[in-house]
PDB file of C-alpha atoms in Angstrom:
ATOM      1  CA  MET A   1       0.093  -0.166   0.153  1.00  0.00           C
ATOM      2  CA  THR A   2       1.569   3.584  -1.208  1.00  0.00           C
ATOM      3  CA  THR A   3       1.045   6.235   1.362  1.00  0.00           C
ATOM      4  CA  PRO A   4      -1.141   8.864  -0.295  1.00  0.00           C
ATOM      5  CA  PHE A   5       1.029  12.342  -1.776  1.00  0.00           C
ATOM      6  CA  THR A   6      -0.558  15.373  -0.402  1.00  0.00           C
ATOM      7  CA  PRO A   7       1.571  18.393  -2.272  1.00  0.00           C
ATOM      8  CA  ALA A   8       2.210  21.596  -0.593  1.00  0.00           C
ATOM      9  CA  MET A   9      -0.891  23.869  -1.608  1.00  0.00           C
ATOM     10  CA  ALA A  10      -1.467  27.714  -1.014  1.00  0.00           C
ATOM     11  CA  SER A  11      -4.849  28.565   1.195  1.00  0.00           C
ATOM     12  CA  ARG A  12      -5.068  32.319   0.298  1.00  0.00           C
ATOM     13  CA  ILE A  13      -4.216  34.876  -2.566  1.00  0.00           C
ATOM     14  CA  GLU A  14      -2.911  38.100  -0.760  1.00  0.00           C
ATOM     15  CA  LEU A  15      -2.589  41.498  -1.660  1.00  0.00           C
ATOM     16  CA  TRP A  16       0.939  42.950  -1.806  1.00  0.00           C
ATOM     17  CA  PRO A  17       2.296  46.273  -2.837  1.00  0.00           C
ATOM     18  CA  LEU A  18       4.698  46.516  -5.479  1.00  0.00           C
ATOM     19  CA  ASP A  19       7.546  47.842  -3.539  1.00  0.00           C
ATOM     20  CA  ARG A  20       7.348  44.558  -1.423  1.00  0.00           C
ATOM     21  CA  LEU A  21       8.526  42.507  -4.543  1.00  0.00           C
ATOM     22  CA  LYS A  22      12.003  41.774  -5.507  1.00  0.00           C
ATOM     23  CA  PRO A  23      12.127  40.408  -8.526  1.00  0.00           C
ATOM     24  CA  TYR A  24      15.179  37.344  -9.005  1.00  0.00           C
ATOM     25  CA  ALA A  25      18.290  38.954  -9.824  1.00  0.00           C
ATOM     26  CA  LYS A  26      19.283  36.157 -11.650  1.00  0.00           C
ATOM     27  CA  ASN A  27      15.700  35.616 -13.711  1.00  0.00           C
ATOM     28  CA  ALA A  28      17.058  33.889 -16.888  1.00  0.00           C
ATOM     29  CA  ARG A  29      13.217  34.447 -18.356  1.00  0.00           C
ATOM     30  CA  THR A  30      13.163  37.775 -20.704  1.00  0.00           C
ATOM     31  CA  HIS A  31      10.545  40.208 -21.064  1.00  0.00           C
ATOM     32  CA  SER A  32      10.234  42.376 -23.917  1.00  0.00           C
ATOM     33  CA  ASP A  33       8.273  45.572 -23.850  1.00  0.00           C
ATOM     34  CA  ALA A  34       5.993  44.039 -26.615  1.00  0.00           C
ATOM     35  CA  GLN A  35       5.341  41.242 -24.523  1.00  0.00           C
ATOM     36  CA  VAL A  36       4.998  43.059 -21.236  1.00  0.00           C
ATOM     37  CA  ALA A  37       2.437  45.338 -23.306  1.00  0.00           C
ATOM     38  CA  GLN A  38       0.438  42.385 -23.591  1.00  0.00           C
ATOM     39  CA  ILE A  39       0.402  41.234 -20.656  1.00  0.00           C
ATOM     40  CA  ALA A  40      -0.710  44.499 -19.418  1.00  0.00           C
ATOM     41  CA  SER A  41      -3.608  44.351 -22.339  1.00  0.00           C
ATOM     42  CA  SER A  42      -4.488  40.945 -20.667  1.00  0.00           C
ATOM     43  CA  ILE A  43      -5.199  42.374 -17.154  1.00  0.00           C
ATOM     44  CA  VAL A  44      -6.914  45.077 -18.714  1.00  0.00           C
ATOM     45  CA  GLU A  45      -9.745  42.746 -20.708  1.00  0.00           C
ATOM     46  CA  TYR A  46      -9.396  39.825 -18.004  1.00  0.00           C
ATOM     47  CA  GLY A  47      -8.119  40.951 -14.563  1.00  0.00           C
ATOM     48  CA  PHE A  48      -5.310  39.909 -12.721  1.00  0.00           C
ATOM     49  CA  THR A  49      -6.003  36.468 -13.041  1.00  0.00           C
ATOM     50  CA  ALA A  50      -2.708  34.845 -11.928  1.00  0.00           C
ATOM     51  CA  PRO A  51      -1.219  35.623  -9.260  1.00  0.00           C
ATOM     52  CA  LEU A  52       2.354  36.174  -8.747  1.00  0.00           C
ATOM     53  CA  LEU A  53       4.483  33.423  -6.844  1.00  0.00           C
ATOM     54  CA  VAL A  54       6.489  34.819  -4.288  1.00  0.00           C
ATOM     55  CA  SER A  55       8.964  33.928  -0.953  1.00  0.00           C
ATOM     56  CA  GLY A  56       8.217  35.416   2.554  1.00  0.00           C
ATOM     57  CA  ASP A  57      10.534  37.997   1.789  1.00  0.00           C
ATOM     58  CA  GLY A  58       8.762  39.107  -1.212  1.00  0.00           C
ATOM     59  CA  GLY A  59      11.546  37.349  -3.520  1.00  0.00           C
ATOM     60  CA  ILE A  60       9.575  36.900  -6.882  1.00  0.00           C
ATOM     61  CA  LEU A  61       9.428  32.983  -7.964  1.00  0.00           C
ATOM     62  CA  ALA A  62       7.172  33.319 -11.270  1.00  0.00           C
ATOM     63  CA  GLY A  63       5.186  36.377 -12.462  1.00  0.00           C
ATOM     64  CA  HIS A  64       7.851  38.653 -13.438  1.00  0.00           C
ATOM     65  CA  GLY A  65       6.342  39.838 -16.488  1.00  0.00           C
ATOM     66  CA  ARG A  66       3.432  40.624 -14.844  1.00  0.00           C
ATOM     67  CA  LEU A  67       4.765  42.697 -11.826  1.00  0.00           C
ATOM     68  CA  ALA A  68       6.488  44.803 -15.259  1.00  0.00           C
ATOM     69  CA  ALA A  69       2.771  44.937 -16.329  1.00  0.00           C
ATOM     70  CA  ALA A  70       1.717  46.097 -13.391  1.00  0.00           C
ATOM     71  CA  GLN A  71       4.007  48.351 -13.358  1.00  0.00           C
ATOM     72  CA  LYS A  72       3.046  49.737 -16.570  1.00  0.00           C
ATOM     73  CA  LEU A  73      -0.524  50.142 -15.468  1.00  0.00           C
ATOM     74  CA  ALA A  74       0.570  51.906 -12.068  1.00  0.00           C
ATOM     75  CA  LEU A  75      -1.085  49.375  -9.925  1.00  0.00           C
ATOM     76  CA  ASP A  76      -0.673  49.683  -6.282  1.00  0.00           C
ATOM     77  CA  VAL A  77      -1.143  46.560  -5.117  1.00  0.00           C
ATOM     78  CA  VAL A  78      -0.781  42.550  -6.740  1.00  0.00           C
ATOM     79  CA  PRO A  79      -2.175  39.693  -5.918  1.00  0.00           C
ATOM     80  CA  VAL A  80       0.645  36.818  -4.658  1.00  0.00           C
ATOM     81  CA  VAL A  81       0.602  33.064  -3.481  1.00  0.00           C
ATOM     82  CA  VAL A  82       3.614  32.557  -0.955  1.00  0.00           C
ATOM     83  CA  LEU A  83       5.373  29.272  -1.095  1.00  0.00           C
ATOM     84  CA  ASP A  84       6.751  28.956   2.550  1.00  0.00           C
ATOM     85  CA  HIS A  85       7.115  25.194   1.578  1.00  0.00           C
ATOM     86  CA  LEU A  86      10.126  25.753  -0.424  1.00  0.00           C
ATOM     87  CA  THR A  87      14.115  25.642   0.346  1.00  0.00           C
ATOM     88  CA  PRO A  88      16.476  28.468  -1.237  1.00  0.00           C
ATOM     89  CA  THR A  89      17.296  25.966  -3.828  1.00  0.00           C
ATOM     90  CA  GLN A  90      14.039  24.587  -4.575  1.00  0.00           C
ATOM     91  CA  ARG A  91      13.013  27.948  -5.209  1.00  0.00           C
ATOM     92  CA  ARG A  92      16.206  29.054  -7.911  1.00  0.00           C
ATOM     93  CA  ALA A  93      14.691  25.650  -9.325  1.00  0.00           C
ATOM     94  CA  TYR A  94      11.519  26.308  -9.760  1.00  0.00           C
ATOM     95  CA  ILE A  95      12.078  29.624 -11.358  1.00  0.00           C
ATOM     96  CA  LEU A  96      13.355  27.814 -14.083  1.00  0.00           C
ATOM     97  CA  ALA A  97      11.359  24.540 -14.321  1.00  0.00           C
ATOM     98  CA  ASP A  98       7.938  27.341 -14.087  1.00  0.00           C
ATOM     99  CA  ASN A  99       8.782  28.587 -17.236  1.00  0.00           C
ATOM    100  CA  GLN A 100      10.472  25.489 -18.962  1.00  0.00           C
ATOM    101  CA  LEU A 101       7.091  23.518 -18.258  1.00  0.00           C
ATOM    102  CA  ALA A 102       4.864  25.700 -20.157  1.00  0.00           C
ATOM    103  CA  LEU A 103       6.539  25.528 -22.965  1.00  0.00           C
ATOM    104  CA  GLN A 104       6.266  21.706 -23.179  1.00  0.00           C
ATOM    105  CA  ALA A 105       2.774  22.046 -23.730  1.00  0.00           C
ATOM    106  CA  GLY A 106       1.364  22.028 -27.465  1.00  0.00           C
ATOM    107  CA  TRP A 107      -2.002  22.956 -29.133  1.00  0.00           C
ATOM    108  CA  ASN A 108      -4.658  20.841 -31.035  1.00  0.00           C
ATOM    109  CA  GLU A 109      -4.398  23.131 -33.798  1.00  0.00           C
ATOM    110  CA  GLU A 110      -7.925  21.755 -34.963  1.00  0.00           C
ATOM    111  CA  LEU A 111      -9.838  23.153 -31.939  1.00  0.00           C
ATOM    112  CA  LEU A 112      -7.530  25.988 -31.746  1.00  0.00           C
ATOM    113  CA  ALA A 113      -8.180  27.469 -34.745  1.00  0.00           C
ATOM    114  CA  ALA A 114     -11.894  27.019 -34.078  1.00  0.00           C
ATOM    115  CA  GLU A 115     -11.945  28.335 -31.100  1.00  0.00           C
ATOM    116  CA  LEU A 116     -10.267  31.522 -32.586  1.00  0.00           C
ATOM    117  CA  ALA A 117     -12.848  31.707 -35.446  1.00  0.00           C
ATOM    118  CA  ASP A 118     -15.439  31.391 -33.006  1.00  0.00           C
ATOM    119  CA  LEU A 119     -14.178  34.261 -30.971  1.00  0.00           C
ATOM    120  CA  SER A 120     -13.509  36.225 -34.028  1.00  0.00           C
ATOM    121  CA  ALA A 121     -17.142  36.115 -35.488  1.00  0.00           C
ATOM    122  CA  ALA A 122     -18.254  37.044 -31.946  1.00  0.00           C
ATOM    123  CA  GLY A 123     -16.160  40.483 -32.282  1.00  0.00           C
ATOM    124  CA  PHE A 124     -13.276  39.519 -30.154  1.00  0.00           C
ATOM    125  CA  ASP A 125     -10.481  41.464 -30.329  1.00  0.00           C
ATOM    126  CA  LEU A 126      -7.931  38.248 -31.290  1.00  0.00           C
ATOM    127  CA  ALA A 127      -4.722  40.418 -30.759  1.00  0.00           C
ATOM    128  CA  LEU A 128      -5.854  39.875 -26.777  1.00  0.00           C
ATOM    129  CA  THR A 129      -5.282  35.767 -27.179  1.00  0.00           C
ATOM    130  CA  GLY A 130      -1.622  36.481 -27.673  1.00  0.00           C
ATOM    131  CA  PHE A 131      -0.924  35.241 -30.994  1.00  0.00           C
ATOM    132  CA  SER A 132       0.439  37.545 -33.915  1.00  0.00           C
ATOM    133  CA  ASP A 133      -1.541  38.121 -36.620  1.00  0.00           C
ATOM    134  CA  LYS A 134       0.469  35.737 -38.670  1.00  0.00           C
ATOM    135  CA  GLU A 135      -0.018  33.305 -36.250  1.00  0.00           C
ATOM    136  CA  ILE A 136      -3.837  33.827 -36.405  1.00  0.00           C
ATOM    137  CA  ASP A 137      -3.886  34.316 -40.089  1.00  0.00           C
ATOM    138  CA  ASP A 138      -1.975  31.150 -40.375  1.00  0.00           C
ATOM    139  CA  LEU A 139      -4.718  29.692 -38.258  1.00  0.00           C
ATOM    140  CA  LEU A 140      -7.339  30.840 -39.737  1.00  0.00           C
ATOM    141  CA  GLY A 141      -6.717  29.914 -43.064  1.00  0.00           C
ATOM    142  CA  ASP A 142      -6.498  33.534 -44.552  1.00  0.00           C
ATOM    143  CA  ALA A 143      -3.437  32.794 -46.945  1.00  0.00           C
ATOM    144  CA  ASP A 144      -2.566  35.431 -49.041  1.00  0.00           C
ATOM    145  CA  PRO A 145      -4.342  34.950 -52.404  1.00  0.00           C
ATOM    146  CA  GLY A 146      -1.204  35.955 -54.571  1.00  0.00           C
ATOM    147  CA  ASP A 147       0.560  33.118 -52.434  1.00  0.00           C
ATOM    148  CA  GLU A 148       1.680  30.325 -54.521  1.00  0.00           C
ATOM    149  CA  THR A 149       2.172  28.163 -51.693  1.00  0.00           C
ATOM    150  CA  ASN A 150      -1.170  27.714 -50.936  1.00  0.00           C
ATOM    151  CA  PRO A 151      -2.875  28.114 -54.045  1.00  0.00           C
ATOM    152  CA  PRO A 152      -6.845  28.391 -54.151  1.00  0.00           C
ATOM    153  CA  ILE A 153      -8.813  25.160 -54.890  1.00  0.00           C
ATOM    154  CA  GLN A 154     -11.021  25.404 -57.974  1.00  0.00           C
ATOM    155  CA  THR A 155     -13.585  23.413 -58.536  1.00  0.00           C
ATOM    156  CA  VAL A 156     -15.306  22.314 -61.578  1.00  0.00           C
TER     157      VAL A 156
END
């Protein structure tokens, strides 16, 4: 018989002032101004839906881009989840894992294209989904009519 595993879980979200937060100096993940602007637009459209993950002393483990967006929006506070259960080494590793594990996911392009098409038909601004115009055009099949790599299908 195996012992059931009970993962550590946050029991609450707290609101912290921005000046209490400390970006990780060795954070290898980068955020361009354009991406920070996208994150800020997402916060405006959907709300601040993903709290920053922080250590008890305010060190950011996940959410550097969200912090930059909050600063851009001149927010006073942001939601945080305090991860007190991690050792300093685990915190450093988690900073990498949180970013890298998300990159390992894929897309069901058929379902993605259908969702984007439905959102577009509803009049939603697809730029708020984070996809580039080219990605959206490729997924929705809006190839340039003069593009010889995707000639129009002719019917008889």
